[in-house]
Amino acid sequence: MPGARACPSASYRWLASPVTDAELTEAYRAGALFDAHRDDPEFGHRFLLDEARTAGEAMAERTVWRICRDNRWWMRLR
């Protein structure tokens, strides 16, 4: 298949740094949110935002909502 080969220099750049800074930041944020959600699953994303900020992961409320939505972390009603 002509033209289907990847550029070798791009492959080497990816091998040198396979995870972008944005992906790493989101992973740390998701980790802080997951820890807060695991401790208190009955609270929503606004509570998780406060808990993540306390843990040192500052982010916007919309970012918290998106991460929770993407990972299906919903509040549990009693």
Coordinates of C-alpha atoms in Angstrom, one line a residue:
M1 CA 0.0 0.0 0.0
P2 CA 1.9 3.1 -1.1
G3 CA 2.1 6.0 1.3
A4 CA 1.0 3.9 4.3
R5 CA 4.5 4.0 6.0
A6 CA 5.0 6.2 9.0
C7 CA 7.6 8.9 9.0
P8 CA 10.7 7.4 10.8
S9 CA 11.6 10.7 12.6
A10 CA 8.0 11.0 14.0
S11 CA 8.2 7.4 15.3
Y12 CA 11.5 8.1 17.0
R13 CA 10.1 11.3 18.6
W14 CA 7.1 9.3 19.9
L15 CA 9.4 6.6 21.3
A16 CA 11.4 9.3 23.2
S17 CA 8.2 10.7 24.8
P18 CA 5.2 8.4 24.2
V19 CA 2.9 10.2 26.7
T20 CA 2.2 13.9 26.2
D21 CA 2.3 16.4 29.0
A22 CA -1.5 16.9 28.6
E23 CA -2.2 13.2 28.9
L24 CA 0.0 13.0 32.0
T25 CA -1.7 16.0 33.6
E26 CA -5.1 14.4 32.9
A27 CA -4.0 11.1 34.4
Y28 CA -3.0 12.8 37.6
R29 CA -6.3 14.7 37.7
A30 CA -8.3 11.5 37.1
G31 CA -6.3 9.8 39.9
A32 CA -7.1 12.5 42.4
L33 CA -10.8 12.4 41.4
F34 CA -10.9 8.6 41.5
D35 CA -9.5 8.6 45.1
A36 CA -12.1 11.2 46.2
H37 CA -14.9 9.2 44.5
R38 CA -13.8 5.9 46.0
D39 CA -13.8 7.5 49.5
D40 CA -17.2 9.2 49.1
P41 CA -19.2 7.8 46.1
E42 CA -22.4 9.5 47.2
F43 CA -21.1 13.0 46.3
G44 CA -21.1 14.6 42.9
H45 CA -18.5 16.2 40.8
R46 CA -18.5 19.5 42.7
F47 CA -17.4 17.8 45.9
L48 CA -14.8 15.8 43.9
L49 CA -13.5 19.1 42.6
D50 CA -12.9 20.4 46.1
E51 CA -11.3 17.1 47.1
A52 CA -9.0 17.2 44.1
R53 CA -8.0 20.8 44.8
T54 CA -7.2 19.8 48.4
A55 CA -5.0 17.0 47.0
G56 CA -3.1 19.6 44.9
E57 CA -4.7 19.0 41.5
A58 CA -6.3 22.3 40.5
M59 CA -8.7 22.2 37.5
A60 CA -11.9 23.8 36.3
E61 CA -15.3 22.4 37.2
R62 CA -16.0 21.5 33.6
T63 CA -12.8 19.5 33.5
V64 CA -14.0 17.5 36.5
W65 CA -17.4 16.9 35.0
R66 CA -15.8 15.7 31.7
I67 CA -13.4 13.3 33.5
C68 CA -16.2 11.9 35.6
R69 CA -18.5 11.5 32.6
D70 CA -15.8 9.8 30.5
N71 CA -15.0 7.4 33.3
R72 CA -18.7 6.9 34.3
W73 CA -18.1 8.0 37.9
W74 CA -21.6 9.0 39.0
M75 CA -22.8 9.9 42.5
R76 CA -24.5 7.0 44.2
L77 CA -27.8 7.8 45.8
R78 CA -28.6 6.1 49.1

